[in-house]
Coordinates of C-alpha atoms and ligand atoms in Angstrom, one line a residue:
X266 CA 148.1 66.5 156.2
X267 CA 149.7 68.9 158.8
X268 CA 148.1 67.0 161.4
X269 CA 149.3 63.8 160.4
X270 CA 153.2 65.9 160.4
X271 CA 152.5 67.1 163.8
X272 CA 151.2 64.1 165.5
X273 CA 153.8 61.5 164.0
X274 CA 156.4 64.6 165.6
X275 CA 154.8 65.0 168.9
X276 CA 155.4 60.5 168.8
X277 CA 158.9 60.5 168.6
X278 CA 159.4 63.9 170.7
X279 CA 158.1 61.2 173.5
X280 CA 159.7 58.4 172.1
X281 CA 162.6 60.1 171.9
X282 CA 162.5 62.0 176.0
X283 CA 161.0 58.6 177.2
X284 CA 163.1 55.8 175.5
X285 CA 166.6 56.0 177.8
X286 CA 169.9 57.7 177.0
X287 CA 173.2 57.1 174.7
X288 CA 176.4 56.3 176.8
X289 CA 177.3 60.2 176.7
X290 CA 175.4 63.2 176.8
X291 CA 176.6 63.9 172.2
X292 CA 175.9 60.0 172.2
X293 CA 172.2 61.4 173.5
X294 CA 172.2 64.2 170.8
X295 CA 173.0 62.4 168.3
X296 CA 170.6 59.6 168.7
X297 CA 167.8 62.4 169.1
X298 CA 169.2 63.6 165.2
X299 CA 168.8 59.7 164.2
X300 CA 165.7 59.6 165.1
X301 CA 164.2 62.4 163.3
X302 CA 167.1 61.8 160.8
X303 CA 164.7 58.6 160.0
X304 CA 161.5 60.6 160.4
X305 CA 162.2 63.5 157.6
X306 CA 163.0 60.0 155.7
X307 CA 159.9 59.0 155.7
X308 CA 158.4 62.7 155.3
X309 CA 160.1 62.1 152.0
X310 CA 158.5 59.0 150.7
X311 CA 154.5 60.0 151.5
X312 CA 156.0 62.7 149.6
X313 CA 156.8 61.6 146.4
X314 CA 154.6 58.3 146.5
X315 CA 151.8 60.4 143.8
X316 CA 149.2 59.7 146.5
X317 CA 146.1 60.8 143.8
X318 CA 144.6 62.4 147.3
X319 CA 147.8 64.5 148.3
X320 CA 148.1 64.7 144.6
X321 CA 145.0 66.7 143.6
X322 CA 144.6 69.0 146.8
X323 CA 148.2 69.6 146.7
X324 CA 150.3 69.3 143.3
X325 CA 153.2 68.0 142.4
X326 CA 155.1 71.1 141.5
X327 CA 154.2 72.3 145.4
X328 CA 155.4 68.4 146.6
X329 CA 158.2 68.8 144.7
X330 CA 159.2 71.9 146.9
X331 CA 158.6 70.8 149.9
X332 CA 160.7 67.6 148.3
X333 CA 163.6 70.1 147.6
X334 CA 163.7 71.8 151.7
X335 CA 163.2 68.0 153.0
X336 CA 165.3 66.6 151.5
X337 CA 167.9 69.5 152.7
X338 CA 166.9 69.2 156.3
X339 CA 167.3 65.6 156.2
X340 CA 170.7 65.9 154.9
X341 CA 172.0 68.4 157.8
X342 CA 170.4 66.4 160.0
X343 CA 172.1 62.9 158.6
X344 CA 175.5 64.6 158.9
X345 CA 174.9 65.5 162.6
X346 CA 173.7 63.0 163.4
X347 CA 177.4 60.8 161.8
X348 CA 178.7 63.7 162.7
X349 CA 177.9 63.3 167.4
X350 CA 177.6 59.7 167.4
X351 CA 181.6 59.4 165.6
X352 CA 182.3 62.4 168.5
X353 CA 180.2 60.7 170.7
X354 CA 182.3 57.2 170.3
X355 CA 185.7 59.3 170.1
X356 CA 184.7 60.8 173.4
X357 CA 184.2 57.7 175.2
X358 CA 187.1 55.9 173.4
X359 CA 190.0 58.6 174.1
X360 CA 190.6 57.7 170.6
X361 CA 190.8 61.0 167.5
X362 CA 187.1 61.0 165.4
X363 CA 189.0 59.4 162.3
X364 CA 190.1 56.3 164.3
X365 CA 186.0 55.9 165.4
X366 CA 185.6 57.0 161.9
X367 CA 187.4 53.8 161.2
X368 CA 186.5 51.8 163.5
X369 CA 182.8 51.8 163.4
X370 CA 182.8 51.2 159.4
X371 CA 184.0 47.9 160.4
X372 CA 181.1 47.6 161.9
X373 CA 178.4 46.3 159.4
X374 CA 174.5 48.5 161.1
X375 CA 177.0 50.9 161.5
X376 CA 179.0 50.9 157.6
X377 CA 175.1 50.7 156.1
X378 CA 174.2 53.9 157.6
X379 CA 177.3 55.7 156.9
X380 CA 177.3 54.3 153.4
X381 CA 173.6 55.9 153.4
X382 CA 174.4 58.9 154.8
X383 CA 177.4 59.0 151.9
X384 CA 174.7 58.8 149.3
X385 CA 172.4 61.5 150.9
X386 CA 175.3 63.4 150.2
X387 CA 176.1 62.5 146.2
X388 CA 172.5 63.2 145.5
X389 CA 172.4 66.2 147.9
X390 CA 175.1 67.3 145.7
X391 CA 174.0 67.2 142.3
X392 CA 170.8 68.8 143.2
X393 CA 172.2 71.9 143.3
X394 CA 171.0 74.0 141.0
X395 CA 174.5 74.5 138.9
X396 CA 175.5 70.1 138.9
X397 CA 171.6 70.1 138.1
X398 CA 171.9 72.1 135.3
X399 CA 174.9 70.8 134.3
X400 CA 173.3 67.1 134.3
X401 CA 170.8 65.3 131.3
X402 CA 167.7 65.1 133.0
X403 CA 168.1 61.4 133.1
X404 CA 171.2 61.0 134.4
X405 CA 170.0 63.0 137.5
X406 CA 166.8 61.2 137.9
X407 CA 169.0 57.9 137.7
X408 CA 171.8 59.4 140.3
X409 CA 168.6 60.2 142.2
X410 CA 167.2 56.4 142.7
X411 CA 170.4 55.6 144.5
X412 CA 168.1 57.2 147.0
X413 CA 166.4 53.7 147.7
X414 CA 168.9 52.0 148.4
X415 CA 169.5 54.7 151.2
X416 CA 166.5 54.0 152.3
X417 CA 167.1 50.2 152.4
X418 CA 169.9 50.2 154.4
X419 CA 169.0 53.3 156.6
X420 CA 166.1 50.4 157.8
X421 CA 168.1 47.6 158.4
X422 CA 170.4 50.4 160.2
X423 CA 167.4 51.6 162.5
X424 CA 166.9 48.2 163.0
X425 CA 170.7 47.2 164.5
X426 CA 171.4 50.0 166.3
X427 CA 169.8 50.2 170.0
X428 CA 167.2 53.4 169.1
X429 CA 164.7 55.1 171.1
X430 CA 161.3 53.4 168.9
X431 CA 163.3 49.8 170.5
X432 CA 162.4 51.0 174.8
X433 CA 158.7 50.1 174.4
X434 CA 156.7 48.3 172.7
X435 CA 154.4 51.5 172.1
X436 CA 157.2 52.3 170.1
X437 CA 157.8 49.3 168.3
X438 CA 154.7 49.2 167.4
X439 CA 154.5 52.9 166.7
X440 CA 157.5 52.8 164.0
X441 CA 156.8 49.3 162.6
X442 CA 153.7 51.2 161.4
X443 CA 154.9 54.0 160.7
X444 CA 157.2 52.1 158.2
X445 CA 154.4 49.7 156.5
X446 CA 152.2 52.4 156.2
X447 CA 154.6 54.6 154.2
X448 CA 156.2 52.2 152.2
X449 CA 152.6 50.8 151.6
X450 CA 151.6 54.6 150.4
X451 CA 155.0 54.9 147.9
X452 CA 154.2 51.0 146.3
X453 CA 150.6 51.5 145.6
X454 CA 150.9 54.6 144.1
X455 CA 154.3 54.8 142.6
X456 CA 153.4 51.1 140.9
X457 CA 150.2 49.0 141.5
X458 CA 148.1 52.3 140.3
X459 CA 150.5 52.9 136.9
X460 CA 150.5 49.1 136.3
X461 CA 146.7 48.7 137.0
X462 CA 146.0 51.4 135.2
X463 CA 147.8 50.7 132.3
X464 CA 147.0 46.8 132.8
X465 CA 143.4 48.1 132.6
X466 CA 143.1 50.5 130.5
X467 CA 145.0 49.7 127.1
X468 CA 146.1 52.7 126.1
X469 CA 147.5 53.8 122.6
X470 CA 147.6 56.5 119.8
X471 CA 144.7 56.9 117.3
X472 CA 146.0 59.7 115.8
X473 CA 149.1 61.7 115.7
X474 CA 148.3 65.9 114.3
X475 CA 150.9 67.8 113.6
X476 CA 150.4 71.6 114.2
X477 CA 153.0 74.1 113.3
X478 CA 156.7 73.2 112.3
X479 CA 158.1 72.1 116.2
X480 CA 154.9 71.5 117.5
X481 CA 152.4 68.2 116.9
X482 CA 149.3 66.3 119.5
X483 CA 148.8 63.4 120.3
X484 CA 145.5 61.5 120.6
X485 CA 145.4 58.8 123.3
X486 CA 142.7 56.2 123.2
X487 CA 141.6 52.7 125.3
X488 CA 139.2 51.5 127.1
X489 CA 137.1 53.2 129.6
X490 CA 138.5 56.4 129.2
X491 CA 135.3 57.1 131.3
X492 CA 136.6 56.1 134.5
X493 CA 139.5 57.3 134.7
X494 CA 139.7 59.8 137.0
X495 CA 141.3 63.0 135.2
X496 CA 140.9 66.4 135.1
X497 CA 141.2 69.3 133.0
X498 CA 144.2 71.3 133.6
X499 CA 146.4 67.7 134.3
X500 CA 149.0 66.1 133.0
X501 CA 150.4 62.5 133.1
X502 CA 154.0 60.5 132.6
X503 CA 154.2 59.7 129.0
X504 CA 156.0 56.3 127.6
X505 CA 155.9 55.3 124.1
X506 CA 157.9 51.9 124.6
X507 CA 158.6 50.4 121.3
X508 CA 159.2 53.9 119.5
X509 CA 161.1 55.7 122.3
X510 CA 164.1 53.3 125.4
X511 CA 161.9 52.4 128.2
X512 CA 162.9 54.6 130.6
X513 CA 162.7 57.4 128.9
X514 CA 159.0 59.6 130.5
X515 CA 158.1 62.4 129.6
X516 CA 155.9 64.8 131.7
X517 CA 152.9 66.4 129.4
X518 CA 149.5 68.4 130.0
X519 CA 146.5 67.1 129.1
X520 CA 145.8 69.9 125.7
X521 CA 142.0 69.1 125.7
X522 CA 139.6 68.1 128.6
X523 CA 138.7 64.9 128.6
X524 CA 135.6 63.3 127.2
X525 CA 135.8 59.8 128.3
X526 CA 136.9 58.5 124.5
X527 CA 140.2 59.5 124.4
X528 CA 142.8 62.0 125.8
X529 CA 145.1 64.6 124.2
X530 CA 148.1 66.4 125.3
X531 CA 150.5 69.1 123.0
X532 CA 154.2 68.7 122.5
X533 CA 157.2 71.2 121.6
X534 CA 159.7 70.1 120.0
X535 CA 162.8 71.0 123.2
X536 CA 164.4 67.3 122.9
X537 CA 165.3 64.2 121.2
X538 CA 161.3 62.5 122.4
X539 CA 159.1 65.0 122.5
X540 CA 160.8 66.1 118.4
X541 CA 159.9 61.8 118.0
X542 CA 156.5 62.0 118.5
X543 CA 155.1 63.4 115.1
X544 CA 156.5 60.3 113.7
X545 CA 154.8 57.8 116.3
X546 CA 152.7 55.2 114.2
X547 CA 149.1 55.0 114.9
X548 CA 148.1 51.9 117.1
X549 CA 151.8 52.5 119.3
X550 CA 150.9 51.2 123.1
X551 CA 151.6 53.8 125.4
X552 CA 152.4 53.9 129.1
X553 CA 150.9 56.8 130.9
X554 CA 151.6 57.3 134.7
X555 CA 148.7 60.0 136.4
X556 CA 146.8 62.3 136.0
X557 CA 148.3 64.5 138.2
X558 CA 148.3 67.8 139.2
X559 CA 146.7 70.4 141.6
X560 CA 146.4 72.9 138.1
X561 CA 142.3 71.9 137.9
X562 CA 138.9 73.7 138.8
X563 CA 138.4 72.0 142.3
X564 CA 140.3 74.4 143.6
X565 CA 138.2 77.1 141.8
X566 CA 137.1 80.4 144.9
X567 CA 135.5 83.1 141.7
X568 CA 133.1 82.8 139.5
X569 CA 135.4 85.1 137.0
X570 CA 139.1 83.6 135.7
X571 CA 141.9 84.9 134.3
X572 CA 144.0 82.3 132.6
X573 CA 147.5 82.8 132.3
X574 CA 149.7 80.8 129.1
X575 CA 153.1 81.5 128.1
X576 CA 154.1 79.3 124.7
X577 CA 153.5 76.1 125.2
X578 CA 152.1 76.8 128.7
X579 CA 148.5 77.4 126.8
X580 CA 148.1 73.5 127.1
X581 CA 146.6 72.7 130.0
X582 CA 145.1 76.2 129.7
X583 CA 143.2 74.9 126.6
X584 CA 142.0 72.0 128.7
X585 CA 140.7 74.0 132.1
X586 CA 139.3 76.9 129.1
X587 CA 136.6 74.5 127.6
X588 CA 135.6 73.3 131.3
X589 CA 135.6 77.2 132.6
X590 CA 131.5 77.0 130.8
X591 CA 130.0 79.2 134.1
X592 CA 131.1 82.7 134.9
X593 CA 133.2 85.4 132.7
X594 CA 137.2 84.4 131.3
X595 CA 139.7 86.5 130.1
X596 CA 142.6 84.5 128.4
X597 CA 146.2 86.6 128.3
X598 CA 148.2 84.2 126.0
X599 CA 151.9 85.3 125.7
X600 CA 154.1 84.5 123.1
X601 CA 157.2 85.4 120.7
X602 CA 155.2 86.1 117.8
X603 CA 151.7 85.9 116.6
X604 CA 152.6 82.3 114.2
X605 CA 154.6 81.2 117.8
X606 CA 151.0 80.6 119.2
X607 CA 149.8 77.2 119.3
X608 CA 145.8 75.6 119.6
X609 CA 145.1 79.6 119.0
X610 CA 142.5 78.9 116.8
X611 CA 140.8 76.8 119.3
X612 CA 141.2 79.5 122.3
X613 CA 139.9 81.8 119.5
X614 CA 136.7 79.6 119.6
X615 CA 136.9 78.9 122.4
X616 CA 136.9 82.1 124.0
X617 CA 133.9 83.3 121.9
X618 CA 131.8 80.7 122.5
X619 CA 132.6 81.7 126.7
X620 CA 132.0 85.5 125.4
X621 CA 135.2 86.4 127.5
X622 CA 138.4 87.9 126.1
X623 CA 141.4 86.8 124.4
X624 CA 144.6 88.7 125.0
X625 CA 146.8 88.0 122.5
X626 CA 150.6 89.3 124.4
X627 CA 153.1 88.9 121.6
X628 CA 157.3 89.5 122.9
X629 CA 159.8 88.7 124.5
X630 CA 160.7 89.0 128.4
X631 CA 162.9 91.9 128.7
X632 CA 162.4 94.2 126.0
X633 CA 159.2 96.2 125.1
X634 CA 156.6 96.5 127.9
X635 CA 156.2 93.6 129.8
X636 CA 153.0 92.9 130.2
X637 CA 152.8 91.2 133.4
X638 CA 154.0 94.0 135.6
X639 CA 151.5 94.6 138.1
X640 CA 150.0 97.9 136.8
X641 CA 149.8 96.2 133.0
X642 CA 147.9 93.4 134.7
X643 CA 145.7 95.7 136.5
X644 CA 145.4 97.7 132.8
X645 CA 143.9 94.6 131.1
X646 CA 142.4 93.4 133.6
X647 CA 140.8 95.9 136.4
X648 CA 138.8 93.4 138.6
X649 CA 142.0 91.0 138.9
X650 CA 141.9 90.8 142.1
X651 CA 137.9 88.7 142.4
X652 CA 139.1 86.3 139.7
X653 CA 140.7 83.1 139.5
X654 CA 143.9 82.6 138.7
X655 CA 145.7 79.8 136.2
X656 CA 149.2 80.9 135.0
X657 CA 150.9 78.6 132.8
X658 CA 154.4 79.5 131.1
X659 CA 158.5 78.4 131.7
X660 CA 159.9 79.1 135.3
X661 CA 161.2 83.0 134.6
X662 CA 157.4 84.3 132.8
X663 CA 155.4 82.5 135.7
X664 CA 157.4 83.7 137.9
X665 CA 157.2 87.3 136.6
X666 CA 153.0 87.4 136.7
X667 CA 153.3 85.6 140.3
X668 CA 155.0 88.8 141.4
X669 CA 152.8 91.0 140.3
X670 CA 150.3 89.0 141.6
X671 CA 151.6 89.6 144.6
X672 CA 152.0 93.3 144.1
X673 CA 148.4 93.7 143.3
X674 CA 146.9 91.6 146.4
X675 CA 145.4 88.6 144.8
X676 CA 144.6 86.2 147.6
X677 CA 147.1 83.5 147.2
X678 CA 144.0 80.5 147.4
X679 CA 142.8 82.3 144.1
X680 CA 146.5 81.9 142.3
X681 CA 147.3 78.9 141.2
X682 CA 150.4 78.1 138.7
X683 CA 151.5 75.5 136.9
X684 CA 155.8 74.8 136.1
X685 CA 157.0 73.0 133.5
X686 CA 160.4 71.6 135.0
X687 CA 159.6 69.2 138.6
X688 CA 163.0 68.7 138.8
Ligands
FAD39 C1 154.3 69.8 134.7 C2 154.6 69.4 133.5 C3 154.0 69.4 132.1 C4 154.8 69.7 131.0 N1 153.8 70.1 130.0 C5 154.1 69.9 128.3 C6 152.9 70.5 127.8 O1 151.7 70.0 127.5 N2 153.1 70.7 126.3 C7 154.8 70.6 126.1 O2 155.7 70.9 125.4 N3 155.9 70.5 127.6 C8 155.5 70.3 128.4 N4 156.8 70.5 129.1 C9 157.2 70.0 128.9 C10 158.4 68.9 128.7 O3 158.6 67.2 129.6 C11 159.7 68.5 128.5 O4 159.9 69.7 127.4 C12 160.0 67.8 128.1 O5 159.5 66.8 129.0 C13 160.9 67.5 126.9 O6 161.5 66.1 126.8 P1 163.0 65.7 125.4 O7 163.1 64.5 125.5 O8 162.5 66.1 124.5 O9 164.0 67.3 126.0 P2 165.2 66.9 126.6 O10 165.9 68.0 125.9 O11 165.1 65.6 127.1 O12 164.6 67.8 127.7 C14 164.8 68.7 127.8 C15 164.3 69.7 128.9 O13 163.2 69.0 129.2 C16 163.0 68.2 131.0 N5 162.8 66.7 130.9 C17 163.4 65.6 130.1 N6 162.0 64.8 130.7 C18 161.6 65.2 131.7 C19 161.8 64.9 132.7 N7 160.9 63.7 132.5 N8 160.5 64.8 133.6 C20 160.4 66.9 133.9 N9 161.6 67.2 132.9 C21 161.9 67.0 131.7 C22 164.5 68.4 131.6 O14 165.0 70.2 132.2 C23 165.5 69.1 130.0 O15 166.3 69.9 130.6 C24 155.9 69.8 131.1 C25 156.4 69.4 132.3 C26 156.0 69.3 133.0 C27 157.4 69.2 134.1

């Protein structure tokens, strides 16, 4: 992947240096930023294309973090490009920047670029931590979809403006190939694959089993499930059209290893959708995107494993445990009280069958003994640096565990984390 990124960046640098200059120095620098903004936009699309081979290796949570950083860089690159274009033309014509901006808004190609930049700025503002927290997930997500409009507008903008990639035959072929490849990957990952998978497997609810007052397991069957490329530890994005609004989609992990016959998700009631799952009638059609995620045994490096779960974060850990048939295993399960330990009987049985150890750690973050402080972790699992460590739980807990592991010098390649928040 890095080879792909570096190779494309190098080609873009060559296109810039061989593509001629702008009408003045400022417009030449503007061209440089414009070209890089376009490249960043393509990388952004690839990061959210949900390509299975990329997702299985890197994981959607890490891809999402990269997406945020690339988005942040794109914002500043785009703003710099826009400011320099206005400044460049203002200098050329000897008028104010405001007058130039008004004049540029009257040119269709420039107007498209300006509108695309405005959309990117709006999305960046609503994605800042404070505003993002105040918005409903669906509102934020709906606004985010406007970015596709921005990508379309900036594509037309690039076609109509004098750009470096138009200066040579190679430049044109490269640029078109990059756009077609990226757009194709995006359409396949986000549309073709999910639609095909659902039409092929015809998923439907086969049973709904309450695990406690607030937690429920939903069993899903379908045709040829043995051909679904699903692994323990992965999650899917689920829709229950007919029972719920079709636009509502929620990520839930597989809480049992896929067995070719059925899939199981186990959800804690957090809001309307998750609370309503216990009322799903058997036979309800299910639309599933995925499975996604790199929280799987594909990345195991050691025979021994330490699985750490917090609350409902036990779901992928429970599935991984089922698959962990070779090697020593220790499970740390953090819950507020023993009554909150979802799926505890299944976990106990699986640990016992594998001759492993289970520690149920009761208590609350910030109160009493903190089990994920480095010395406490080490006291519980003295050979921790020799194991693969899988951790899944609330964001604060996961971060505390990761800090502890860093201090204990557990090598990065042995650490695998899943957070129950993508955005
Ligand atoms: C990778 C992953 C795996 C997960 N696995 C499980 C699991 O196995 N069991 C479980 O109980 N919970 C799991 N969650 C959390 C679960 O997705 C949310 O609790 C659920 O979506 C809440 O939806 P709601 O409509 O009931 O509640 P709401 O009140 O609407 O949402 C509560 C919070 O959930 C988050 N959320 C809602 N919809 C989405 C969405 N489409 N994508 C991302 N976040 C969303 C938002 O941050 C929101 O603030 C997982 C989350 C992720 C990201």
